[in-house]
Amino acid sequence: MSSEDREPETSPAGAEQLALIREAVREAKKPRAKPRTWRGAKLAEARPVARVLVDKGLTHLDRYFDYAVPAAMDEEAQPGVRVRVRFGARVVKGRREGGELHDGFIVERVDASDFAGPLAPLAQVLSTEPVLSPALLHLCRAVADRYAGSLADVVQLAVPPRRARVEAQPSPPQLAPPPVPQSPGPWARYETGPGFLQALARGAGPRAVWSALPGPAWPQELAYAAAATLAAGRGVLLVVPDGRAAARVDAALGELLGPGRHVLLAAETGPEERYRRWLAVSRGSVRAVVGTRAAMFAPVRDLGLVAIWDDGDSSHSEQHAPQPHAREVLLLRAAHEKTAFLLGGHSMTVDAAQLLQTGWARPLAPSRAQVREAAPLVRTVGEKEEARDPAARAARLPSLAWQTVREGLATGPVLVQVPRRGYAPRLACERCRAPARCRECSGPLESRGAQEALHCGWCAREEAGWHCPECGGARLRAQVVGARRTAEELGRAFPAVPVRTSGRDHVLDRVPDVPALVVCTPGAEPVADAGYAAALLLDGWALLGRPDLHAGEEALRRWLDAAALVRPQEQGGTVAVIADAGLRPVQALVRWDPAGFAARELAERAELGFPPVSRMASVSGPSQAVTEFLLTAELPEGTDVLGPVPLPAAERGRPRRPGDPPPLAEGDDPWERVLLRVRPGTGAALAAALKSAQAARMARREAVGVRVRVDPGDIG
């Protein structure tokens, strides 16, 4: 026998693998029959195969797995219920052995399996509650495909953890639909507002981008839209950025609809109570939901309206994989479930402007006369102020700021917005102006108080005996002043006035209508009972100077949200913004024209090919891993590859954020990020290509992974 006729020598591991392959081939050649189990358990008579979504969250395992349904579980093992299955069992001498237990969901029951070998049976039915409905599964699959993620990861975001005691309790009975509101209420201030409510009450599906008037009435306006939709016998889903906004809408819904017709889904309610309310929605007992971003997946029956407030807020972007944005999820729901759509805010994002430009949605905006009647007076440091105060443009608190605060305190509370929290979050050498950095990780040093030691903003390490490595100096100056130091300075200037702070550590909900200084960071502004007499928007350069595509848009959004809390100009309300008056976001604030600003931003991005006109994705990781990933990914034709650029936060000159790589150790492969850009209409192909490439790397068990994110929100 020649050498060509001999079988190649194999190792014991290779022989075992070859035996498994031969066994699989023999099994595949056998005629199809009713599924067999490797333990010979008696199977269900009808549809004995359960397709299960196993909660693994791995991209290369993003598919359903077939399991046999034992006869004893036939009645309980229905589509949508939670089960426990054995995953990863090995075939040994024709039998499956081993494997770990994992949770999952039954997707469907079928008569036969495509797998010809013996099926493992379901290990346990954890609950008979069908929590994963076909509509919710379809939505989760669409979100996973859009963001190049795994279905299991999205389902984990959509379905809350089980609470057995809550499942055993019945949900309250569903109440009859409320009557149609007799009047349009605050919607009468908008030219097309009454017509929008009438369309909702008819069960139609209007789609609108809503430019809300300044003032505190927006929760009531959302409540009226919800009432009109419920009157038509359809469900409502309202998504807001945070718990404070959700509480305001919750109160407005309770006042208009009465008790028992809606639920609040927010983290503040606690896991058990939140699951109880989620079950009431899933069972159809309640058909109106208001909540934060986790509520975007709420399984509302016969959904008729989805609405999102302030879609530019970063809180709407989920931090867990695959990091979907609430706006995009609600757009998918509106398209798939044929619902009405309402996107509202005091500002307007470029994404909202694109919905208007394409004609997918219609504007729902007040007249200019209504805007002038409701908006405060907005002042900037202009030529007149510079003539009186030559240092006004360079000063952090020019004479305009002091005048605004002094006049406002005469009639009520004054809001002071400071972009940075803390005391002095950025320090530099007083002599040479070199940034002060940590000797351990090169992170920025910060001061937490006038008498406190320095700390690193990254590793929190205390820094003692600092000296400048450039010039040897030992004295520091504040590059950026935070909210705490601002409150301290204003307190010394106005000793007879109470100073209150609102920020990440402690957020105020409301302040009374008495003279006071309220110093806060963006997004933490409390509501004044009768509106603020004035507002001071400090350090505009800190918002406008960020190396981010959305810097101007985000600055205007934060300014408008704060200015909307101030009394109208007719009642003496004044806003002073300390920023260059010639900049476009500042001019948009002065004119109160967020729609015009968003339209111009969209036109510029269209010329440059930036989102949302194009679709983008980021690939980040060690440089070698990123290069290998891009070589194996079958990207759509015409994909623009931008980069790579260094990713470490220290090289980008910004504070470290969640998801940033750790500081590099000596000899480590530096991290890089590459942006991929495709033309409109090919975003789905890009997501599919990235998902396939990531799955291939995981299947090969690459030691170093890469991070893939579709539609990243931090494009610098």
XYZ file of C-alpha atoms in Angstrom:
716
model
C 0.000 0.000 0.000
C 1.448 3.326 -1.068
C 1.918 6.286 1.211
C -0.927 8.073 -0.559
C -3.359 5.300 0.482
C -2.557 5.436 4.179
C -4.673 7.513 6.520
C -2.734 10.357 8.132
C -1.624 9.855 11.694
C -3.711 11.730 14.212
C -3.308 12.668 17.835
C -5.746 11.241 20.428
C -7.628 14.550 20.404
C -7.770 14.528 16.604
C -8.993 10.920 16.596
C -11.769 11.800 19.013
C -12.791 14.747 16.842
C -12.755 12.546 13.729
C -14.952 9.998 15.503
C -17.431 12.733 16.427
C -17.555 13.929 12.825
C -18.203 10.407 11.549
C -20.919 9.943 14.143
C -22.550 13.211 13.070
C -22.437 12.143 9.405
C -24.080 8.796 10.203
C -26.780 10.548 12.211
C -27.415 13.036 9.408
C -27.905 10.187 6.884
C -30.606 8.574 8.977
C -34.218 9.225 7.924
C -35.985 12.041 9.803
C -38.218 10.863 12.608
C -39.680 12.133 15.821
C -36.938 13.628 18.001
C -35.035 11.388 20.351
C -33.628 12.329 23.707
C -30.305 11.120 24.996
C -31.943 9.829 28.154
C -34.921 8.245 26.461
C -37.504 10.353 28.312
C -41.116 10.196 27.156
C -41.829 13.175 24.919
C -44.862 15.395 24.444
C -47.315 14.044 21.863
C -47.823 17.348 20.024
C -44.941 19.602 18.995
C -42.304 17.787 21.023
C -39.459 20.170 20.093
C -38.922 23.500 21.842
C -36.787 26.164 20.181
C -34.970 27.925 22.998
C -33.125 31.217 23.170
C -30.309 30.400 25.586
C -29.169 33.289 27.741
C -25.505 33.166 26.723
C -25.086 36.599 25.122
C -22.288 35.416 22.813
C -22.381 36.708 19.259
C -21.260 33.444 17.644
C -24.078 31.602 19.473
C -26.780 34.052 18.419
C -29.336 31.474 17.284
C -32.005 29.177 18.688
C -31.247 25.704 20.031
C -33.646 22.762 19.898
C -34.575 20.808 23.011
C -36.975 17.928 23.534
C -40.114 18.605 25.565
C -40.763 15.840 28.111
C -44.393 14.808 28.426
C -44.417 15.934 32.056
C -43.616 19.508 30.928
C -45.948 19.592 27.923
C -48.562 21.852 29.476
C -46.132 24.277 31.102
C -43.510 24.557 28.353
C -45.289 27.120 26.192
C -43.761 29.821 23.965
C -42.547 32.830 25.938
C -41.889 31.107 29.288
C -38.572 30.919 31.098
C -36.821 27.543 31.142
C -33.554 26.038 32.264
C -31.586 23.908 29.821
C -28.319 22.016 29.736
C -25.934 23.687 27.320
C -22.592 22.496 25.995
C -23.135 18.750 26.454
C -20.673 16.464 24.608
C -21.430 13.393 22.530
C -19.631 10.378 23.977
C -20.285 7.003 22.290
C -23.487 8.286 20.773
C -24.752 9.795 24.044
C -24.721 13.389 25.277
C -23.066 13.950 28.617
C -22.105 16.911 30.800
C -22.925 20.510 30.009
C -23.866 23.448 32.231
C -27.335 24.635 33.169
C -28.402 27.952 31.660
C -31.603 29.967 31.671
C -33.469 30.681 28.478
C -36.826 31.353 26.834
C -38.963 29.084 24.676
C -39.442 30.835 21.354
C -41.744 28.283 19.696
C -42.816 24.649 19.708
C -42.402 22.624 16.496
C -42.982 19.057 15.334
C -39.404 18.178 14.346
C -35.865 19.435 14.653
C -33.330 20.152 11.937
C -30.756 18.463 14.142
C -30.706 14.723 13.412
C -28.980 13.655 16.614
C -30.530 13.063 20.025
C -31.928 16.186 21.686
C -31.354 17.082 25.300
C -34.632 17.570 27.150
C -35.659 20.740 28.910
C -34.222 20.608 32.410
C -36.872 22.765 34.076
C -39.700 25.164 33.383
C -38.878 28.054 35.703
C -42.168 29.870 35.286
C -45.402 29.459 33.372
C -45.641 33.246 32.844
C -45.225 33.998 29.081
C -42.946 37.025 29.421
C -41.409 36.956 25.917
C -44.295 37.561 23.531
C -43.869 37.218 19.743
C -44.109 41.006 19.338
C -41.422 41.612 21.958
C -39.194 38.920 20.446
C -39.580 40.520 17.009
C -38.615 43.919 18.442
C -35.583 42.480 20.233
C -34.398 40.786 17.053
C -34.743 44.064 15.118
C -32.753 45.949 17.758
C -30.038 43.279 17.831
C -29.696 43.388 14.043
C -29.554 47.189 13.965
C -26.824 47.412 16.601
C -24.789 44.329 15.602
C -25.563 42.724 18.947
C -26.793 39.379 20.173
C -30.482 38.663 20.678
C -29.857 37.329 24.188
C -28.297 40.635 25.251
C -31.292 42.619 24.004
C -33.798 40.258 25.634
C -31.927 40.711 28.890
C -32.578 44.451 28.577
C -36.221 43.946 27.615
C -37.375 41.362 30.173
C -36.709 42.151 33.857
C -35.420 39.457 36.233
C -38.047 37.110 37.608
C -39.615 37.576 41.037
C -41.486 34.372 41.895
C -43.575 35.890 44.674
C -44.797 38.656 42.377
C -45.724 36.224 39.593
C -47.973 34.320 41.970
C -50.068 37.438 42.587
C -52.847 38.437 40.172
C -52.751 41.794 38.416
C -55.617 44.262 38.879
C -58.459 44.121 36.339
C -58.249 46.352 33.305
C -60.286 49.553 33.544
C -62.531 50.838 30.774
C -60.958 53.432 28.437
C -61.244 57.000 29.738
C -63.401 59.530 27.912
C -61.875 61.782 25.285
C -60.615 65.020 26.901
C -63.237 67.730 26.502
C -60.637 70.349 25.596
C -57.124 70.268 24.125
C -55.795 71.753 27.368
C -52.261 73.161 26.966
C -52.152 71.855 23.375
C -54.379 74.806 22.426
C -51.217 76.947 22.434
C -49.962 75.085 19.339
C -51.487 75.678 15.927
C -51.731 71.977 15.069
C -52.004 70.731 18.657
C -55.808 70.165 18.743
C -55.658 68.350 15.407
C -52.922 66.052 16.700
C -55.082 65.087 19.703
C -58.106 64.480 17.480
C -56.071 62.136 15.262
C -54.972 60.171 18.337
C -58.565 59.955 19.588
C -59.627 58.495 16.210
C -57.002 55.765 16.511
C -54.897 57.209 13.697
C -51.099 57.172 13.665
C -49.810 60.755 13.330
C -46.049 61.243 13.584
C -44.744 64.552 14.905
C -41.608 66.324 16.108
C -42.794 68.604 18.878
C -41.016 71.871 19.750
C -42.304 72.426 23.272
C -42.902 75.908 24.599
C -40.791 77.005 27.574
C -42.436 76.494 30.907
C -43.554 73.649 33.151
C -46.542 72.434 31.081
C -44.880 69.708 29.022
C -45.824 66.848 31.433
C -49.487 67.875 31.145
C -49.171 67.968 27.351
C -47.859 64.400 27.319
C -50.706 63.386 29.643
C -53.319 64.822 27.271
C -51.787 62.936 24.331
C -51.899 59.736 26.387
C -55.542 60.320 27.392
C -56.606 60.825 23.767
C -54.864 57.589 22.731
C -56.389 55.582 25.591
C -59.839 56.922 24.693
C -59.423 55.230 21.304
C -58.799 51.893 23.062
C -55.081 51.778 22.327
C -51.969 51.671 24.515
C -49.417 54.381 25.312
C -45.670 54.331 26.005
C -43.917 57.508 27.214
C -40.108 57.493 27.688
C -38.321 60.311 29.538
C -34.640 60.785 30.474
C -34.612 60.372 34.259
C -36.617 59.561 37.353
C -37.419 63.197 38.146
C -38.985 63.752 34.734
C -40.829 60.425 35.024
C -42.266 61.482 38.390
C -43.590 64.727 36.880
C -45.296 62.902 34.012
C -46.583 60.266 36.438
C -48.228 62.981 38.532
C -49.767 64.608 35.450
C -51.178 61.265 34.238
C -52.622 60.489 37.654
C -54.295 63.879 37.829
C -55.843 63.583 34.357
C -56.629 59.845 34.139
C -57.206 58.920 37.753
C -55.673 55.932 39.564
C -55.144 52.509 38.011
C -54.857 53.497 34.353
C -51.083 53.798 34.053
C -47.857 52.602 35.676
C -44.461 54.161 36.268
C -41.467 52.001 35.321
C -38.293 53.438 36.807
C -35.362 52.200 38.856
C -36.551 54.231 41.847
C -39.529 51.908 42.338
C -37.323 48.925 43.279
C -36.944 45.578 41.453
C -39.945 43.798 43.005
C -42.440 46.615 42.525
C -41.091 47.311 39.062
C -41.622 43.659 38.074
C -45.159 43.758 39.485
C -45.959 46.765 37.301
C -44.239 45.226 34.280
C -46.385 42.102 34.663
C -49.519 44.243 34.829
C -48.524 45.714 31.462
C -47.597 42.316 29.980
C -50.916 40.795 31.096
C -52.893 43.684 29.606
C -54.201 45.036 32.909
C -52.598 48.441 32.296
C -52.140 50.001 28.882
C -50.276 53.220 29.640
C -46.613 53.301 30.695
C -44.263 56.135 31.577
C -40.663 55.387 32.428
C -36.984 55.852 31.765
C -35.010 54.168 28.975
C -35.627 50.612 30.252
C -39.331 51.175 29.572
C -38.673 51.427 25.817
C -39.246 47.652 25.618
C -42.420 47.643 27.762
C -44.860 45.049 26.272
C -47.870 47.365 25.985
C -50.883 45.662 24.401
C -52.291 47.201 21.190
C -49.777 50.021 21.269
C -51.138 53.233 19.747
C -48.615 55.941 20.716
C -44.898 55.968 21.501
C -43.409 59.236 22.729
C -39.959 60.297 23.856
C -39.050 63.502 25.650
C -35.661 65.216 25.218
C -34.090 62.592 22.954
C -30.737 64.397 23.020
C -30.172 63.499 26.671
C -27.392 60.927 27.029
C -29.528 59.029 29.569
C -31.555 57.663 26.654
C -28.528 55.672 25.463
C -28.291 52.250 27.114
C -24.876 51.512 28.629
C -25.140 47.717 28.312
C -24.540 45.844 25.070
C -25.493 46.459 22.366
C -26.126 50.024 23.682
C -29.378 50.880 21.874
C -30.811 54.390 21.981
C -34.397 54.799 23.166
C -35.261 57.008 20.191
C -34.202 54.376 17.678
C -36.042 51.616 19.552
C -39.249 53.661 19.586
C -38.845 54.423 15.884
C -38.632 50.673 15.252
C -41.755 50.118 17.346
C -43.647 52.857 15.525
C -42.781 51.279 12.171
C -43.383 47.634 13.151
C -46.503 48.159 15.281
C -47.912 51.030 13.170
C -48.294 53.438 16.057
C -48.377 57.199 16.398
C -45.020 58.780 17.203
C -44.200 61.917 19.191
C -40.676 63.248 19.742
C -40.602 66.331 21.927
C -38.288 68.665 23.781
C -37.393 72.275 24.356
C -34.486 71.754 21.947
C -34.287 69.751 18.723
C -31.664 67.182 17.817
C -30.245 66.795 14.335
C -31.837 63.332 14.241
C -35.253 64.913 14.818
C -34.563 67.470 12.084
C -33.833 64.611 9.690
C -37.234 63.062 10.450
C -38.799 66.359 9.411
C -36.637 66.776 6.319
C -37.465 63.306 5.002
C -41.183 63.862 5.624
C -41.443 60.871 7.966
C -42.749 63.193 10.684
C -44.487 66.565 10.686
C -43.598 69.595 12.814
C -45.744 70.331 15.850
C -44.553 73.795 16.801
C -45.954 77.004 18.304
C -46.152 80.291 16.448
C -43.445 82.894 16.949
C -45.945 85.019 18.869
C -46.524 82.172 21.338
C -42.763 81.689 21.732
C -42.217 85.390 22.489
C -45.030 85.296 25.023
C -43.670 82.264 26.902
C -39.875 82.696 26.647
C -37.652 84.749 28.970
C -35.358 87.529 27.808
C -31.945 86.133 26.836
C -28.924 88.430 27.157
C -25.294 87.934 26.132
C -22.036 89.771 26.606
C -22.275 92.150 23.661
C -20.729 95.436 22.563
C -22.681 97.498 25.117
C -21.469 95.361 28.013
C -17.891 95.475 26.696
C -18.051 99.266 26.484
C -19.032 99.465 30.157
C -16.762 96.595 31.238
C -13.682 96.126 28.987
C -12.870 92.798 30.712
C -16.388 91.396 30.195
C -15.436 89.013 27.403
C -12.577 87.426 29.344
C -14.113 87.462 32.830
C -15.858 84.386 34.158
C -18.394 86.559 35.996
C -18.667 89.840 34.078
C -20.810 92.766 35.219
C -23.767 91.347 33.238
C -23.718 88.233 35.415
C -23.674 90.187 38.678
C -26.438 92.479 37.440
C -28.640 89.534 36.397
C -28.214 87.801 39.745
C -28.803 90.974 41.757
C -31.984 91.923 39.895
C -33.320 88.367 39.940
C -32.867 87.944 43.686
C -35.119 90.923 44.239
C -38.148 88.921 43.035
C -37.373 85.222 43.449
C -34.845 82.382 43.103
C -31.983 82.558 40.626
C -30.647 79.496 38.786
C -26.887 79.260 38.143
C -25.816 76.500 35.738
C -22.173 75.384 35.879
C -21.004 72.745 33.337
C -18.538 71.009 35.682
C -19.238 69.454 39.065
C -16.898 69.494 42.044
C -14.633 72.242 43.314
C -11.744 72.567 40.849
C -11.879 69.550 38.483
C -8.915 70.714 36.359
C -5.669 72.138 37.714
C -2.499 73.464 36.086
C 0.884 74.769 37.122
C 0.608 78.429 38.055
C 4.000 79.227 36.474
C 4.015 77.373 33.117
C 0.306 76.389 32.788
C 1.165 72.691 32.229
C -1.752 70.420 33.243
C -1.325 68.790 36.651
C -1.373 65.010 36.285
C -1.206 61.973 38.547
C 2.238 60.392 38.904
C 0.657 56.920 38.974
C -1.666 56.848 35.940
C -1.243 60.298 34.300
C -4.854 61.170 35.044
C -5.894 64.794 35.708
C -5.550 66.057 39.267
C -8.522 67.740 40.930
C -9.223 69.656 44.111
C -12.278 68.627 46.128
C -12.177 71.611 48.467
C -10.122 74.594 49.544
C -8.496 72.702 52.429
C -8.520 69.184 50.960
C -5.691 67.192 49.418
C -5.374 66.721 45.683
C -6.820 63.555 44.116
C -6.581 61.914 40.725
C -9.739 62.101 38.648
C -9.082 58.602 37.236
C -7.653 56.368 39.951
C -8.765 58.528 42.950
C -5.241 58.303 44.391
C -4.297 61.085 46.797
C -1.425 63.217 45.520
C 0.879 64.773 48.118
C 3.832 67.064 47.503
C 3.056 67.764 43.844
C 5.703 69.505 41.736
C 5.448 70.420 38.079
C 7.612 68.060 35.967
C 8.107 70.833 33.370
C 9.335 73.773 35.471
C 9.499 72.469 39.031
C 6.788 74.814 40.300
C 4.710 73.825 43.318
C 1.754 76.240 43.046
C -1.449 75.382 41.191
C -4.216 77.345 39.537
C -7.720 76.216 38.562
C -8.157 75.689 34.838
C -11.841 74.860 35.339
C -14.058 75.971 38.213
C -16.716 73.535 39.397
C -20.175 74.008 40.865
C -19.044 73.766 44.506
C -16.482 76.545 44.185
C -18.968 78.683 42.244
C -21.480 78.286 45.072
C -18.772 79.252 47.557
C -17.891 82.419 45.612
C -21.522 83.484 45.167
C -22.224 82.806 48.827
C -19.477 85.238 49.806
C -20.808 87.853 47.375
C -24.420 87.531 48.620
C -24.096 86.579 52.300
C -27.752 87.311 53.112
C -29.108 84.903 50.476
C -29.251 81.115 50.948
C -27.227 79.084 48.447
C -28.466 75.643 47.445
C -26.642 73.143 45.243
C -27.994 70.391 43.021
C -25.753 67.859 41.327
C -24.796 64.221 40.998
C -24.444 63.595 44.725
C -27.710 65.302 45.672
C -30.367 66.404 43.180
C -33.115 68.778 44.276
C -36.626 68.240 42.928
C -38.200 71.629 43.645
C -37.330 74.966 45.231
C -39.795 77.415 46.820
C -40.603 80.831 45.414
C -38.260 82.767 47.705
C -34.993 84.558 46.917
C -32.177 82.002 46.784
C -29.192 81.039 44.659
C -29.549 77.561 43.146
C -26.217 76.342 41.746
C -26.463 73.171 39.683
C -24.844 71.141 36.960
C -26.646 70.520 33.634
C -29.528 68.099 33.998
C -29.861 68.588 37.757
C -31.905 71.808 37.643
C -34.800 71.696 40.126
C -38.186 73.158 39.233
C -39.083 76.434 40.923
C -42.654 76.626 42.222
C -43.340 79.894 40.386
C -40.461 79.791 37.923
C -37.013 81.268 38.342
C -36.684 85.031 38.299
C -33.409 84.717 36.390
C -30.836 82.197 35.199
C -27.104 82.511 34.761
C -25.441 80.114 32.295
C -21.718 80.097 33.045
C -18.623 78.784 31.269
C -20.152 78.437 27.834
C -16.688 77.678 26.445
C -16.594 74.434 28.461
C -19.653 73.126 26.603
C -18.879 74.549 23.170
C -15.192 73.622 23.208
C -15.614 69.875 23.665
C -13.990 67.771 20.884
C -17.312 66.241 19.924
C -19.501 66.364 16.834
C -22.506 67.159 19.023
C -20.870 69.921 21.114
C -22.937 72.842 19.789
C -26.147 70.829 19.747
C -25.584 69.606 23.308
C -24.714 73.085 24.620
C -27.909 74.552 23.158
C -29.978 71.692 24.588
C -28.633 72.219 28.097
C -29.122 75.975 27.891
C -32.693 75.693 26.626
C -33.641 73.163 29.313
C -32.410 75.572 31.991
C -33.893 78.684 30.369
C -37.279 76.956 30.025
C -37.550 76.991 33.840
C -37.377 80.810 33.938
C -40.449 83.044 34.027
C -41.615 84.663 30.761
C -40.160 88.027 29.780
C -43.454 89.754 30.599
C -42.989 88.637 34.206
C -39.386 89.851 34.312
C -37.656 86.551 33.531
C -34.068 87.011 32.320
C -31.356 84.607 31.197
C -27.700 85.622 30.879
C -25.436 83.302 28.901
C -21.710 83.865 29.340
C -20.404 82.841 25.942
C -19.314 84.396 22.665
C -22.409 86.131 21.316
C -21.405 85.486 17.710
C -21.543 81.696 17.951
C -24.441 79.926 16.297
C -25.719 78.062 19.410
C -25.738 81.326 21.377
C -27.700 83.084 18.641
C -30.180 80.205 18.503
C -30.712 80.582 22.262
C -31.245 84.339 21.955
C -33.850 83.840 19.193
C -35.240 80.669 20.843
C -34.948 78.862 17.524
C -33.822 75.263 18.117
C -35.498 74.057 14.910
C -33.536 76.491 12.741
C -30.273 75.538 14.441
C -30.925 71.802 13.965
C -31.813 72.300 10.287
C -28.563 74.166 9.608
C -26.538 71.564 11.488
C -28.182 68.823 9.423
C -27.345 70.619 6.171
C -23.681 70.929 7.165
C -23.442 67.290 8.184
C -25.011 66.255 4.887
C -22.228 68.074 3.041
C -19.569 66.365 5.157
C -21.221 62.933 5.228
C -21.619 62.838 9.013
C -24.437 61.162 10.981
C -27.355 61.056 10.939
C -27.138 61.459 7.154
C -24.707 58.542 7.078
C -24.424 55.525 9.370
C -21.279 55.005 11.396
C -19.767 52.353 13.621
C -16.684 52.295 15.797
C -14.237 49.434 16.261
C -11.842 49.819 19.185
C -9.239 47.657 20.855
C -5.519 46.865 20.719
C -4.084 48.035 17.407
C -3.182 44.558 16.155
C -6.624 43.160 17.022
C -8.373 46.052 15.271
C -6.277 45.558 12.147
C -7.049 41.823 12.048
C -10.742 42.481 12.608
C -10.966 44.897 9.681
C -9.094 42.494 7.400
C -11.596 39.704 8.071
C -14.773 41.819 8.031
C -16.621 41.797 4.705
C -17.601 45.474 4.784
C -20.180 46.833 2.325
C -18.867 48.354 -0.873
C -18.010 52.013 -0.473
C -17.336 51.864 3.273
C -15.102 54.725 4.418
C -12.496 53.673 6.977
C -11.555 56.651 9.166
C -8.534 56.177 11.384
C -7.104 54.563 13.334
C -6.622 57.114 16.110
C -5.245 56.554 19.638
C -8.034 55.817 22.101
C -6.592 56.397 25.620
C -8.370 59.271 27.334
C -5.110 60.983 28.284
C -4.242 61.382 24.604
C -7.660 62.890 23.848
C -7.461 65.503 26.584
C -10.757 64.599 28.277
C -11.832 62.925 31.519
C -11.925 59.173 31.494
C -15.363 57.766 30.704
C -16.997 54.372 31.283
C -15.810 52.002 28.567
C -12.435 53.687 28.098
C -9.492 51.286 28.127
C -7.362 51.049 31.278
C -4.075 52.949 31.433
C -1.427 51.166 29.399
C 1.261 49.150 31.117
C 4.752 49.037 29.690
C 4.848 46.783 26.640
C 1.070 46.713 26.083
C -0.299 47.069 22.571
C -1.788 50.614 22.404
C -5.539 50.927 21.974
C -6.946 52.448 18.802
C -10.318 53.303 17.375
C -11.459 53.132 13.769
C -14.664 54.706 12.485
C -16.548 53.049 9.634
C -18.924 55.184 7.575
C -21.439 54.010 4.988
C -23.890 55.845 2.801
C -27.620 55.919 3.604
C -29.402 52.622 3.049
C -26.432 50.383 3.832
C -26.441 50.644 7.618
C -28.041 47.215 7.988
C -25.363 45.651 5.781
C -22.625 47.283 7.865
C -24.147 46.001 11.115
C -24.456 42.489 9.662
C -20.839 42.494 8.475
C -19.536 43.648 11.849
C -21.622 41.075 13.670
C -20.349 38.275 11.430
C -16.740 39.331 11.900
C -17.154 39.542 15.660
C -18.822 36.121 15.728
C -15.944 34.620 13.737
C -13.384 36.028 16.191
C -15.299 34.674 19.168
C -15.700 31.273 17.531
C -11.931 31.141 17.044
C -11.580 32.135 20.705
C -9.296 35.031 19.952
C -7.424 35.966 23.102
C -7.857 39.726 22.554
C -11.298 41.058 21.716
C -12.441 44.259 20.071
C -15.382 46.473 20.921
C -17.928 47.184 18.219
C -20.492 49.935 18.577
C -23.007 51.023 15.948
C -24.030 54.702 15.952
C -21.544 55.773 18.645
C -22.610 58.920 20.442
C -19.121 60.236 21.192
C -17.673 60.950 17.752
C -14.870 63.417 18.430
